[in-house]
Short mmCIF file of C-alpha atoms in Angstrom, two decimals:
data_model
loop_
_atom_site.label_atom_id
_atom_site.label_comp_id
_atom_site.label_asym_id
_atom_site.label_seq_id
_atom_site.Cartn_x
_atom_site.Cartn_y
_atom_site.Cartn_z
CA MET A 187 26.22 -1.57 -10.71
CA SER A 188 27.40 1.14 -13.05
CA GLU A 189 25.83 4.06 -14.83
CA THR A 190 25.21 3.43 -18.52
CA THR A 191 24.03 5.35 -21.54
CA PRO A 192 20.74 4.55 -23.27
CA GLN A 193 20.71 1.93 -26.01
CA PRO A 194 18.21 1.20 -28.81
CA PRO A 195 14.99 -0.40 -27.56
CA HIS A 196 13.57 -3.88 -27.87
CA ALA A 197 9.88 -4.40 -28.29
CA PRO A 198 8.21 -5.76 -25.17
CA HIS A 199 7.16 -9.39 -25.19
CA LEU A 200 3.48 -9.64 -25.99
CA GLY A 201 1.25 -11.17 -23.36
CA GLY A 202 -2.32 -12.35 -23.69
CA PRO A 203 -4.82 -9.59 -24.57
CA ALA A 204 -7.43 -8.70 -21.98
CA PRO A 205 -11.11 -8.44 -22.93
CA HIS A 206 -12.20 -4.82 -23.26
CA PRO A 207 -15.55 -4.23 -21.53
CA GLY A 208 -16.67 -1.21 -23.53
CA PRO A 209 -16.29 0.80 -26.73
CA PRO A 210 -13.37 3.18 -27.25
CA HIS A 211 -13.42 6.65 -25.74
CA PRO A 212 -11.25 9.73 -26.26
CA GLY A 213 -7.76 9.65 -24.81
CA PRO A 214 -7.17 10.49 -21.16
CA PRO A 215 -6.87 14.10 -20.01
CA LEU A 216 -3.53 15.37 -18.74
CA LEU A 217 -2.90 16.48 -15.19
CA ALA A 218 -1.85 20.02 -16.01
CA THR A 219 0.36 22.03 -18.29
CA PRO A 220 3.79 20.38 -18.59
CA VAL A 221 6.31 21.07 -15.86
CA PRO A 222 9.85 21.93 -16.99
CA GLY A 223 11.88 18.77 -16.99
CA PRO A 224 14.60 18.06 -14.40
CA PRO A 225 18.19 17.08 -15.04
CA ALA A 226 18.59 13.63 -16.53
CA PRO A 227 17.74 10.96 -13.94
CA GLN A 228 20.64 9.08 -12.40
CA LEU A 229 20.35 5.46 -13.46
CA THR A 230 22.19 2.44 -12.12
CA GLY A 231 22.19 -0.88 -13.94
CA PRO A 232 22.14 -2.31 -17.47
CA GLY A 233 21.55 -0.02 -20.44
CA PHE A 234 18.19 1.68 -20.71
CA PRO A 235 17.07 2.36 -24.32
CA GLN A 236 14.89 5.16 -25.66
CA PRO A 237 11.63 3.53 -26.78
CA VAL A 238 10.17 3.88 -30.23
CA ALA A 239 6.42 4.47 -29.98
CA PRO A 240 4.36 2.56 -32.58
CA PRO A 241 1.00 4.09 -33.44
CA ALA A 242 -1.91 2.84 -31.34
CA THR A 243 -5.46 3.89 -30.70
CA PRO A 244 -6.09 4.78 -27.07
CA VAL A 245 -8.96 2.92 -25.46
CA GLN A 246 -10.03 3.60 -21.92
CA GLN A 247 -12.60 2.92 -19.25
CA PRO A 248 -14.65 5.71 -17.66
CA VAL A 249 -13.01 7.80 -14.94
CA PRO A 250 -14.06 8.82 -11.39
CA VAL A 251 -13.64 12.24 -9.77
CA PRO A 252 -11.92 14.31 -8.43
CA HIS A 253 -10.15 15.17 -11.68
CA PRO A 254 -6.74 16.76 -11.99
CA PRO A 255 -6.61 20.33 -13.31
CA ALA A 256 -6.19 20.33 -17.06
CA ALA A 257 -7.15 23.04 -19.48
CA ASP A 258 -8.52 22.36 -22.97
CA HIS A 259 -9.40 18.72 -22.30
CA PRO A 260 -12.87 17.15 -22.36
CA ALA A 261 -14.48 16.04 -19.12
CA ALA A 262 -14.06 12.37 -18.27
CA PRO A 263 -17.03 9.98 -18.13
CA GLN A 264 -18.35 8.49 -14.88
CA PRO A 265 -16.46 5.66 -13.12
CA GLN A 266 -16.59 2.00 -14.06
CA HIS A 267 -17.09 -0.14 -10.94
CA LEU A 268 -15.65 -3.58 -10.51
CA THR A 269 -16.88 -5.58 -13.52
CA PRO A 270 -16.90 -4.95 -17.27
CA GLN A 271 -20.10 -4.19 -19.18
CA PRO A 272 -21.04 -5.77 -22.55
CA PRO A 273 -19.65 -3.85 -25.54
CA ALA A 274 -21.87 -1.62 -27.66
CA PRO A 275 -22.84 -2.95 -31.14
CA ARG A 276 -19.78 -2.76 -33.38
CA THR A 277 -17.11 -5.01 -34.83
CA PRO A 278 -17.07 -8.23 -32.76
CA THR A 279 -14.58 -8.16 -29.89
CA PRO A 280 -13.68 -10.68 -27.18
CA GLN A 281 -16.51 -11.00 -24.69
CA PRO A 282 -15.85 -9.68 -21.16
CA ALA A 283 -16.12 -11.82 -18.08
CA ALA A 284 -19.63 -12.28 -16.73
CA PRO A 285 -20.65 -9.69 -14.10
CA GLN A 286 -19.92 -10.83 -10.58
CA PRO A 287 -22.75 -11.14 -8.04
CA ALA A 288 -23.11 -8.30 -5.56
CA THR A 289 -21.98 -10.60 -2.77
CA GLU A 290 -18.57 -10.87 -4.47
CA ALA A 291 -18.12 -7.13 -5.00
CA PRO A 292 -15.59 -6.65 -2.16
CA ARG A 293 -13.28 -9.18 -3.86
CA THR A 294 -12.56 -6.87 -6.79
CA LEU A 295 -11.30 -3.34 -7.42
CA GLN A 296 -12.50 -0.34 -9.41
CA TYR A 297 -10.43 -0.15 -12.59
CA ARG A 298 -10.01 1.33 -16.07
CA PHE A 299 -8.20 0.38 -19.24
CA ASP A 300 -6.27 2.59 -21.69
CA GLY A 301 -4.54 1.49 -24.88
CA PRO A 302 -4.99 -1.02 -27.69
CA GLU A 303 -6.67 -4.31 -26.87
CA GLY A 304 -4.02 -6.48 -28.50
CA ALA A 305 -1.10 -5.05 -26.54
CA PRO A 306 0.49 -6.64 -23.44
CA VAL A 307 -1.06 -5.49 -20.19
CA LEU A 308 0.75 -3.11 -17.85
CA VAL A 309 -0.90 -2.73 -14.42
CA ILE A 310 -0.31 0.56 -12.57
CA GLY A 311 -1.07 1.04 -8.87
CA PRO A 312 -1.71 4.28 -6.92
CA SER A 313 -0.39 5.73 -3.69
CA LEU A 314 -2.34 6.01 -0.43
CA GLY A 315 -4.78 8.94 -0.62
CA THR A 316 -4.58 9.26 -4.42
CA THR A 317 -6.57 7.93 -7.37
CA TRP A 318 -5.51 6.44 -10.69
CA HIS A 319 -5.33 10.02 -12.03
CA MET A 320 -1.90 10.41 -10.45
CA TRP A 321 -0.63 8.52 -13.55
CA ASP A 322 -2.49 10.58 -16.19
CA ARG A 323 0.59 12.27 -17.61
CA GLN A 324 2.28 8.92 -18.35
CA ILE A 325 -0.69 7.36 -20.15
CA PRO A 326 -0.28 8.86 -23.68
CA GLU A 327 3.25 7.44 -23.96
CA LEU A 328 2.69 4.14 -22.15
CA THR A 329 -0.34 3.28 -24.29
CA GLN A 330 1.84 3.40 -27.40
CA HIS A 331 3.29 0.11 -26.16
CA TRP A 332 0.90 -1.43 -23.64
CA ARG A 333 -2.72 -1.81 -22.68
CA VAL A 334 -2.62 0.01 -19.35
CA PHE A 335 -4.79 -1.19 -16.49
CA ARG A 336 -5.20 1.25 -13.59
CA TYR A 337 -7.08 0.62 -10.36
CA ASP A 338 -8.24 2.57 -7.33
CA LEU A 339 -7.76 1.52 -3.73
CA PRO A 340 -11.01 0.78 -1.83
CA GLY A 341 -12.79 4.01 -0.88
CA HIS A 342 -10.52 6.11 -3.12
CA GLY A 343 -11.74 7.97 -6.21
CA GLY A 344 -15.35 6.96 -5.62
CA ALA A 345 -14.52 3.24 -5.42
CA PRO A 346 -16.75 1.12 -3.14
CA ALA A 347 -15.70 1.52 0.48
CA HIS A 348 -14.90 -2.13 1.23
CA ALA A 349 -11.84 -1.69 3.45
CA ALA A 350 -8.89 -4.06 2.90
CA PRO A 351 -7.04 -4.96 6.12
CA SER A 352 -3.70 -5.91 4.54
CA VAL A 353 -1.50 -5.47 1.50
CA ALA A 354 -2.01 -9.16 0.71
CA GLU A 355 -5.77 -8.62 0.64
CA LEU A 356 -5.35 -5.74 -1.82
CA ALA A 357 -3.17 -7.97 -4.00
CA ASP A 358 -5.76 -10.76 -3.83
CA ARG A 359 -8.53 -8.39 -4.94
CA LEU A 360 -6.36 -7.16 -7.80
CA ILE A 361 -5.68 -10.74 -8.94
CA ALA A 362 -9.42 -11.52 -8.73
CA THR A 363 -10.19 -8.45 -10.86
CA LEU A 364 -7.59 -9.40 -13.48
CA ASP A 365 -8.78 -13.03 -13.47
CA GLY A 366 -12.30 -11.83 -14.24
CA LEU A 367 -10.93 -9.95 -17.25
CA GLY A 368 -8.82 -12.84 -18.52
CA VAL A 369 -5.49 -11.12 -17.79
CA GLN A 370 -2.94 -13.73 -16.74
CA ARG A 371 0.47 -12.21 -17.43
CA PHE A 372 1.27 -8.53 -16.91
CA GLY A 373 3.91 -5.97 -16.05
CA TYR A 374 3.36 -4.02 -12.85
CA ALA A 375 4.32 -0.52 -11.66
CA GLY A 376 3.08 0.90 -8.36
CA CYS A 377 3.70 3.95 -6.18
CA SER A 378 4.06 3.69 -2.38
CA ILE A 379 1.34 1.26 -1.19
CA GLY A 380 0.83 0.44 -4.87
CA GLY A 381 4.47 -0.65 -4.91
CA ALA A 382 3.87 -2.79 -1.83
CA VAL A 383 1.06 -4.55 -3.72
CA GLY A 384 3.44 -5.19 -6.61
CA ALA A 385 6.10 -6.64 -4.32
CA ASP A 386 3.49 -8.92 -2.73
CA LEU A 387 2.41 -10.10 -6.18
CA ALA A 388 6.02 -10.83 -7.12
CA LEU A 389 6.43 -12.90 -3.96
CA ARG A 390 3.15 -14.83 -3.99
CA HIS A 391 2.30 -14.87 -7.73
CA PRO A 392 5.71 -14.73 -9.49
CA HIS A 393 4.37 -16.54 -12.57
CA ARG A 394 1.90 -13.68 -13.18
CA VAL A 395 4.37 -10.76 -13.09
CA ALA A 396 6.50 -10.20 -16.21
CA SER A 397 8.41 -7.17 -14.89
CA LEU A 398 8.16 -4.90 -11.85
CA ALA A 399 8.67 -1.21 -11.06
CA LEU A 400 8.57 -0.04 -7.43
CA VAL A 401 8.08 3.74 -7.25
CA ALA A 402 8.58 5.60 -3.94
CA SER A 403 8.24 2.28 -2.18
CA SER A 404 9.92 0.44 0.68
CA PRO A 405 10.22 -3.05 2.14
CA ARG A 406 8.86 -1.52 5.38
CA PHE A 407 7.11 1.85 5.51
CA GLY A 408 8.41 3.77 8.52
CA THR A 409 7.28 2.14 11.75
CA ALA A 410 4.05 0.44 12.70
CA ASP A 411 3.53 3.09 15.40
CA GLU A 412 3.64 5.91 12.83
CA PHE A 413 0.89 4.46 10.66
CA ARG A 414 -1.32 3.37 13.55
CA GLN A 415 -0.94 6.87 15.00
CA ARG A 416 -2.07 8.26 11.66
CA GLY A 417 -5.14 6.05 11.90
CA VAL A 418 -5.88 7.40 15.40
CA ILE A 419 -5.70 11.00 14.11
CA VAL A 420 -8.03 10.25 11.18
CA ARG A 421 -10.50 8.41 13.41
CA ALA A 422 -10.67 11.41 15.77
CA ASN A 423 -10.42 14.29 13.27
CA GLY A 424 -11.37 12.95 9.85
CA LEU A 425 -9.11 13.30 6.81
CA GLU A 426 -8.63 17.06 6.92
CA PRO A 427 -5.31 16.83 8.84
CA MET A 428 -3.98 14.37 6.25
CA ALA A 429 -5.21 16.54 3.38
CA ARG A 430 -3.66 19.67 4.87
CA THR A 431 -0.23 18.04 5.26
CA ALA A 432 -0.26 16.08 1.97
CA PRO A 433 1.55 18.75 -0.10
CA GLU A 434 4.60 18.79 2.15
CA ARG A 435 4.76 14.96 2.11
CA TRP A 436 4.20 14.61 -1.62
CA PHE A 437 5.91 17.55 -3.36
CA THR A 438 9.07 19.63 -3.16
CA PRO A 439 8.55 23.19 -1.89
CA GLY A 440 9.40 24.68 -5.28
CA PHE A 441 6.84 22.56 -7.12
CA ALA A 442 4.14 23.29 -4.53
CA ALA A 443 4.73 27.04 -4.93
CA ALA A 444 4.79 26.90 -8.74
CA GLN A 445 1.82 24.55 -9.25
CA PRO A 446 -0.94 25.52 -6.78
CA ALA A 447 -3.67 24.00 -8.98
CA ILE A 448 -2.05 20.57 -8.88
CA VAL A 449 -1.48 20.88 -5.14
CA GLU A 450 -5.15 21.71 -4.57
CA TRP A 451 -6.17 18.78 -6.77
CA ALA A 452 -3.98 16.48 -4.67
CA VAL A 453 -5.55 17.80 -1.46
CA GLN A 454 -9.02 17.13 -2.86
CA MET A 455 -8.07 13.53 -3.64
CA VAL A 456 -7.37 13.00 0.07
CA ARG A 457 -10.52 14.82 1.21
CA THR A 458 -12.76 12.65 -0.97
CA THR A 459 -11.28 9.38 0.31
CA ASP A 460 -13.38 7.22 2.65
CA PRO A 461 -11.85 7.61 6.17
CA GLY A 462 -12.42 3.98 7.13
CA CYS A 463 -10.62 2.73 4.01
CA TYR A 464 -7.79 5.20 4.61
CA ILE A 465 -7.39 3.92 8.19
CA ALA A 466 -7.43 0.31 6.96
CA ALA A 467 -4.70 1.14 4.45
CA CYS A 468 -2.64 2.66 7.27
CA GLU A 469 -3.07 -0.56 9.24
CA ALA A 470 -2.01 -2.54 6.17
CA LEU A 471 1.17 -0.48 5.83
CA ALA A 472 1.83 -0.78 9.58
CA ALA A 473 1.89 -4.57 9.23
CA PHE A 474 3.80 -4.68 5.92
CA ASP A 475 7.39 -5.89 6.25
CA ILE A 476 9.14 -7.93 3.54
CA ARG A 477 12.74 -7.13 4.44
CA ASP A 478 13.50 -10.81 5.01
CA HIS A 479 11.92 -11.88 1.71
CA LEU A 480 13.43 -9.50 -0.86
CA GLY A 481 15.77 -12.21 -2.15
CA ARG A 482 12.73 -14.19 -3.34
CA ILE A 483 11.59 -11.49 -5.78
CA GLY A 484 12.74 -13.05 -9.04
CA VAL A 485 11.48 -10.68 -11.73
CA PRO A 486 13.41 -7.77 -13.28
CA THR A 487 12.75 -4.80 -11.01
CA LEU A 488 13.20 -1.06 -11.39
CA VAL A 489 13.35 0.83 -8.08
CA LEU A 490 12.50 4.46 -8.81
CA VAL A 491 12.60 7.23 -6.19
CA GLY A 492 12.52 11.00 -6.05
CA ALA A 493 15.87 12.35 -4.89
CA GLU A 494 14.07 14.62 -2.38
CA ASP A 495 11.50 12.09 -1.14
CA GLN A 496 11.22 12.43 2.66
CA VAL A 497 8.63 9.62 3.02
CA THR A 498 10.27 6.65 1.30
CA GLY A 499 13.52 8.14 0.12
CA PRO A 500 16.77 6.97 -1.50
CA ALA A 501 17.81 5.00 1.61
CA GLU A 502 14.71 2.79 1.39
CA ALA A 503 15.22 2.46 -2.36
CA ARG A 504 18.78 1.25 -1.89
CA THR A 505 17.54 -1.34 0.62
CA LEU A 506 15.21 -2.70 -2.06
CA VAL A 507 17.98 -2.78 -4.68
CA ALA A 508 20.40 -4.47 -2.31
CA GLY A 509 17.90 -7.21 -1.48
CA ILE A 510 16.26 -7.93 -4.86
CA PRO A 511 18.61 -9.99 -7.07
CA ASP A 512 17.68 -8.41 -10.43
CA ALA A 513 17.04 -4.78 -9.44
CA ARG A 514 18.18 -1.42 -10.80
CA LEU A 515 17.99 1.97 -9.13
CA ALA A 516 16.81 5.23 -10.69
CA LEU A 517 16.99 8.56 -8.81
CA VAL A 518 14.79 11.35 -10.18
CA PRO A 519 16.16 14.81 -9.36
CA GLY A 520 13.70 17.52 -8.41
CA ALA A 521 11.04 15.10 -7.20
CA SER A 522 9.58 14.11 -3.85
CA HIS A 523 7.13 11.30 -2.98
CA LEU A 524 4.70 11.70 -5.91
CA ALA A 525 7.43 11.68 -8.54
CA PRO A 526 5.00 10.62 -11.33
CA VAL A 527 3.09 13.88 -10.78
CA GLU A 528 6.02 16.16 -10.07
CA GLN A 529 8.39 14.96 -12.81
CA PRO A 530 6.12 13.08 -15.24
CA ALA A 531 8.46 13.08 -18.25
CA ALA A 532 11.43 11.63 -16.37
CA VAL A 533 9.29 8.94 -14.71
CA CYS A 534 7.65 8.05 -18.01
CA ASP A 535 10.99 7.67 -19.78
CA LEU A 536 12.27 5.39 -17.03
CA LEU A 537 9.16 3.20 -17.11
CA LEU A 538 9.25 2.98 -20.91
CA THR A 539 12.86 1.88 -21.00
CA HIS A 540 12.52 -0.57 -18.11
CA PHE A 541 9.44 -2.36 -19.39
CA SER A 542 10.73 -2.31 -22.99
CA THR A 543 13.95 -4.10 -22.05
CA ALA A 544 13.10 -6.13 -18.94
CA TRP A 545 9.82 -7.76 -19.97
CA GLN A 546 10.35 -11.39 -18.98
CA ASP A 547 8.92 -14.32 -20.94
CA ALA A 548 6.48 -16.53 -19.07
CA PRO A 549 8.37 -19.23 -17.16
CA THR A 550 8.07 -22.76 -18.48
CA VAL A 551 8.32 -24.29 -15.03
CA ALA A 552 5.49 -24.65 -12.56
CA PRO A 553 4.67 -21.55 -10.50
CA ALA A 554 6.25 -21.28 -7.08
CA ALA A 555 4.33 -22.23 -3.97
CA PRO A 556 2.89 -19.46 -1.79
CA LEU A 557 5.36 -17.54 0.31
CA VAL A 558 6.17 -19.22 3.61
CA PRO A 559 7.59 -16.94 6.31
CA GLY A 560 11.13 -17.89 7.15
CA PRO A 561 14.72 -16.75 7.07
CA ALA A 562 15.74 -14.55 4.16
CA THR A 563 17.26 -16.19 1.11
CA PRO A 564 20.81 -14.90 0.49
CA ALA A 565 21.13 -12.72 -2.60
CA ALA A 566 23.03 -15.39 -4.54
CA PRO A 567 23.29 -15.51 -8.36
CA PHE A 568 19.76 -15.93 -9.62
CA ALA A 569 18.32 -17.29 -12.87
CA PRO A 570 15.23 -15.16 -13.60
CA LEU A 571 13.38 -17.91 -15.49
CA ALA A 572 14.04 -20.65 -12.96
CA GLU A 573 11.50 -21.77 -10.42
CA ILE A 574 11.43 -19.72 -7.21
CA ALA A 575 11.55 -22.36 -4.54
CA PRO A 576 9.46 -22.01 -1.37
CA ALA A 577 11.20 -21.68 1.96
CA PRO A 578 12.21 -25.02 3.44
CA ASP A 579 10.10 -26.36 6.26
CA ALA A 580 11.60 -25.37 9.60
CA PRO A 581 12.36 -28.28 11.92
CA GLU A 582 9.96 -28.63 14.80
CA ALA A 583 11.36 -26.86 17.85
CA VAL A 584 11.35 -28.26 21.35
CA GLY A 585 8.26 -27.08 23.17
CA PRO A 586 6.46 -25.72 20.06
CA GLN A 587 3.34 -24.61 21.96
CA ARG A 588 5.30 -22.43 24.38
CA GLU A 589 7.38 -20.89 21.59
CA SER A 590 4.30 -20.23 19.47
CA ARG A 591 2.55 -18.57 22.42
CA HIS A 592 5.55 -16.32 23.08
CA GLU A 593 5.87 -15.24 19.44
CA ARG A 594 2.16 -14.57 19.20
CA GLY A 595 2.32 -12.59 22.44
CA VAL A 596 5.19 -10.42 21.21
CA LYS A 597 3.31 -9.65 18.01
CA VAL A 598 0.00 -8.80 19.68
CA ARG A 599 1.66 -6.78 22.44
CA ARG A 600 3.43 -4.62 19.87
CA GLU A 601 0.30 -4.18 17.79
CA VAL A 602 -1.81 -3.11 20.77
CA LEU A 603 0.64 -1.10 22.90
CA GLY A 604 3.03 0.04 20.19
CA ASP A 605 6.69 -0.60 19.47
CA ALA A 606 7.89 2.35 21.54
CA HIS A 607 6.13 1.11 24.69
CA VAL A 608 7.29 -2.49 24.29
CA ASP A 609 10.86 -1.44 23.46
CA ALA A 610 10.96 0.70 26.60
CA VAL A 611 9.70 -2.20 28.74
CA ASN A 612 12.25 -4.57 27.25
CA ALA A 613 15.06 -2.05 27.71
CA SER A 614 14.25 -1.67 31.39
CA ALA A 615 14.12 -5.43 32.06
CA ASP A 616 16.93 -6.99 34.03
CA PRO A 617 17.66 -10.52 35.34
CA PHE A 618 15.25 -9.89 38.23
CA THR A 619 12.25 -8.82 36.03
CA GLU A 620 12.83 -10.61 32.73
CA ASP A 621 10.98 -13.76 33.79
CA PHE A 622 7.99 -11.65 34.77
CA GLN A 623 7.99 -9.93 31.36
CA GLU A 624 8.16 -13.36 29.73
CA LEU A 625 5.12 -14.40 31.77
CA VAL A 626 3.22 -11.25 30.73
CA THR A 627 4.10 -11.77 27.07
CA ARG A 628 3.03 -15.42 26.99
CA TYR A 629 -0.15 -15.33 29.05
CA GLU A 630 -1.52 -11.79 28.92
CA TRP A 631 -0.72 -11.20 25.26
CA GLY A 632 -0.16 -14.68 23.82
CA GLU A 633 -3.28 -16.09 25.48
CA ALA A 634 -5.95 -13.62 26.68
CA TRP A 635 -5.45 -10.87 24.09
CA SER A 636 -4.98 -13.42 21.28
CA ARG A 637 -8.28 -15.24 21.71
CA ASP A 638 -10.92 -14.97 18.99
CA GLY A 639 -13.92 -14.64 21.29
CA LEU A 640 -13.79 -10.82 21.52
CA ASP A 641 -12.44 -8.23 19.12
CA ARG A 642 -9.76 -5.83 20.29
CA ARG A 643 -12.15 -2.89 20.64
CA THR A 644 -14.20 -4.87 23.15
CA ARG A 645 -11.12 -6.08 24.99
CA SER A 646 -9.99 -2.46 25.34
CA CYS A 647 -13.36 -1.53 26.86
CA VAL A 648 -13.06 -4.39 29.36
CA THR A 649 -9.45 -3.51 30.19
CA LEU A 650 -10.16 0.17 30.83
CA THR A 651 -13.06 -0.77 33.10
CA ALA A 652 -10.99 -3.32 35.01
CA LEU A 653 -8.14 -0.87 35.58
CA VAL A 654 -10.52 1.75 36.98
CA ALA A 655 -12.35 -0.79 39.13
CA SER A 656 -9.15 -2.20 40.61
CA GLY A 657 -7.56 1.19 41.12
CA HIS A 658 -4.56 0.28 38.97
CA LEU A 659 -4.51 3.62 37.19
CA GLU A 660 -0.79 3.39 36.51
CA GLY A 661 -1.66 1.25 33.48
CA LEU A 662 -4.52 3.45 32.28
CA ALA A 663 -2.45 5.76 30.06
CA ALA A 664 -0.92 2.89 28.07
CA HIS A 665 -4.28 1.21 27.64
CA THR A 666 -6.00 4.45 26.64
CA ARG A 667 -3.44 4.70 23.84
CA ALA A 668 -4.10 1.05 23.03
CA ALA A 669 -7.86 1.69 22.93
CA LEU A 670 -7.36 4.48 20.39
CA ARG A 671 -5.14 2.20 18.26
CA ASN A 672 -7.72 -0.59 18.54
CA GLY A 673 -10.41 1.61 17.00
CA LEU A 674 -12.18 3.29 19.93
CA THR A 675 -12.96 6.97 19.43
CA PRO A 676 -12.50 9.56 22.20
CA ALA A 677 -16.31 9.71 22.53
CA GLU A 678 -16.47 5.95 23.09
CA ILE A 679 -13.71 6.05 25.70
CA LYS A 680 -15.65 8.79 27.48
CA GLU A 681 -18.74 6.56 27.57
CA VAL A 682 -16.71 3.69 29.03
CA LEU A 683 -15.40 5.93 31.81
CA LEU A 684 -18.87 7.35 32.49
CA GLN A 685 -20.08 3.79 32.95
CA THR A 686 -17.26 3.09 35.40
CA ALA A 687 -18.34 6.13 37.45
CA VAL A 688 -21.65 4.39 38.20
CA TYR A 689 -20.20 0.98 39.10
CA CYS A 690 -16.66 1.77 40.27
CA GLY A 691 -17.15 5.10 42.05
CA ILE A 692 -16.89 8.78 41.23
CA PRO A 693 -13.37 9.31 42.64
CA ALA A 694 -11.87 6.45 40.62
CA ALA A 695 -13.61 7.57 37.44
CA GLY A 696 -12.58 11.18 38.02
CA ALA A 697 -8.91 10.21 38.26
CA ALA A 698 -9.33 8.06 35.14
CA PHE A 699 -10.86 10.98 33.20
CA THR A 700 -7.85 13.14 34.05
CA ILE A 701 -5.39 10.53 32.76
CA ALA A 702 -7.43 9.64 29.67
CA GLN A 703 -8.03 13.29 28.74
CA SER A 704 -4.30 14.00 28.68
CA VAL A 705 -3.55 10.92 26.57
CA ILE A 706 -6.37 11.59 24.10
CA GLN A 707 -5.29 15.18 23.61
CA GLU A 708 -1.71 14.08 22.98
CA GLU A 709 -2.58 11.23 20.63
CA THR A 710 -5.31 12.88 18.52
CA THR A 711 -3.81 16.34 18.01
CA PRO A 712 -2.61 16.52 14.37
CA PRO A 713 0.99 17.59 13.74
CA ALA A 714 1.41 21.34 13.36
#
C-alpha cells in the first residue's frame, strides 16, 4: 500500500431506490458548532477523489431523543418505529411495504431516511451506547450523493427494547428491515458494533453489500471477559458507571475539555439506553470473533480509525486491513473512538471518497452460501466480482461425538467461568492432571452445562447450592463470578445463600456469604 493524492471523483453506481414512507421534512440538525479540522488524514491505498456534490433535496424520517446540542436548528420530530407509514396526499410515490404485525416487531429495527428517493442507499450503523445522531454532521454532505438509511440498536434512542443476543441477530434484523422497504443493494458504514454488523453482512450477505466502511471497529473487540464484566457492572449498578466513563473512552482529552456540551449529550445517550439491551450488546461483542474469516470479505472496504482511539485503535485497524483482500486504511489525527463526532469533516471526506470510487456493481453470479465456520482463507489475489465460495466441508474426524463434546465443553467453560480462569487452569495442568481436566471439560461442561433443559441462571443457582451443601467452598468464588456473568444479580445470589442456610446449615451458609460478598464487591465495583 502507498499513500496517494486525491483524484477527480466518479459518480457512485446507482442502486434500486427504496420506498419512502413519509413526506419530506426539513434537513437534519447538526451536532454542534463546527470543530476546527485536524491535519489531513493519513490514507493508505488507491487514490481517493474529492467528490462533487450534485444538488439534492434532503428527505428524512422523524428522529428520537436525546438530541445533540445544536443552536439555531429546529427541533426534530418524534421517532419512527420499525415500519413505514403511508405517505401524505401529494405527487404519487412508490408505496411502502405493508406494516408488519406486532408479533414480528422484534425482527426489525428503528430507522430513518435522509436524502433523495432516487439515490443509491447508504446504510449507516451506530456505536454501542449511541444513537443515529452520532452521524448528524455527515448527513448534509452524504445526502448530496446517497439516500442515507440510519438505524438505532435495540433499546437505544427510544427504540423498542427487544434485546439482540448476537451481532448476527442484529444483522438479520437490519436485513429484515431493509427487505420490508424494498432495499436490496446498499453501501454500508458502521462504527464499533455497527462496524461488526457490517462485517457480518459482508460475510453472510455479500451480494447485498456494494461497499463497506468499518469505523473504529475490530475483528474481535477486546476479550470476552472484558465485555461480560461490563455486563455484570451494568446489571448491578445500572448504566451510570458506563455513562460516567464514556467521555474518556470516546473522546480525546482536548476535545472533551473544549466541547462540554457534546460530551454531556454523549453521556445522556448512554443514560437513556435500556440496560438489558446494553448488556445483550456486550454479550454480542463478547462472542464476536471473525479473525479467521476476514479473507472472505470480498467487497471494497475502508478501515477508518482515530489515531488516538484507545478502544479499537490503529492496531486493530491494521489487523482488519491485513486480513481483508480489498481494504484500505485511513488514520484520522486528533480523534478517539467516536471519530465521526470528534472530527466530522475528516470522516465525511473519507466516506465520500471511498463510496464514490469503490461502489461495486451487483455481481452477476449467484450469491455465496452462508458462512460456514472453518479455517481462514489465505489472503490470495481476489476478484471482487467473483463468487465468494463457501468453506469446504471438513472431513469427518475419528470419534466425532467425543471431539464435538470437548469443543462444546471448552466453549461453555470459557463463557461461564471466563477466559482468565480457564487459561490459569490450563497453564497449571501437567501430565498428571491433564486427563482430569479433559474429563471435566467433556462431561461437566460439554454435557451437564450444555444441556437445554435449564438456562444458565438456574444452573448457577443449583451449583451454588450444591457447593454449600457439600462443603466444597473452594469452588464457590469461581461460581459466584460465573453466576454474575450468567445474569444473577447480587440480590438473587443473596437469596440463594439464605435458602442454603435453612437446608444446609448456618455455619456453611455463613462461610459462603463471606466468600460471595468479597467476590461480588470485587466484580461489581465500577472502575475508578
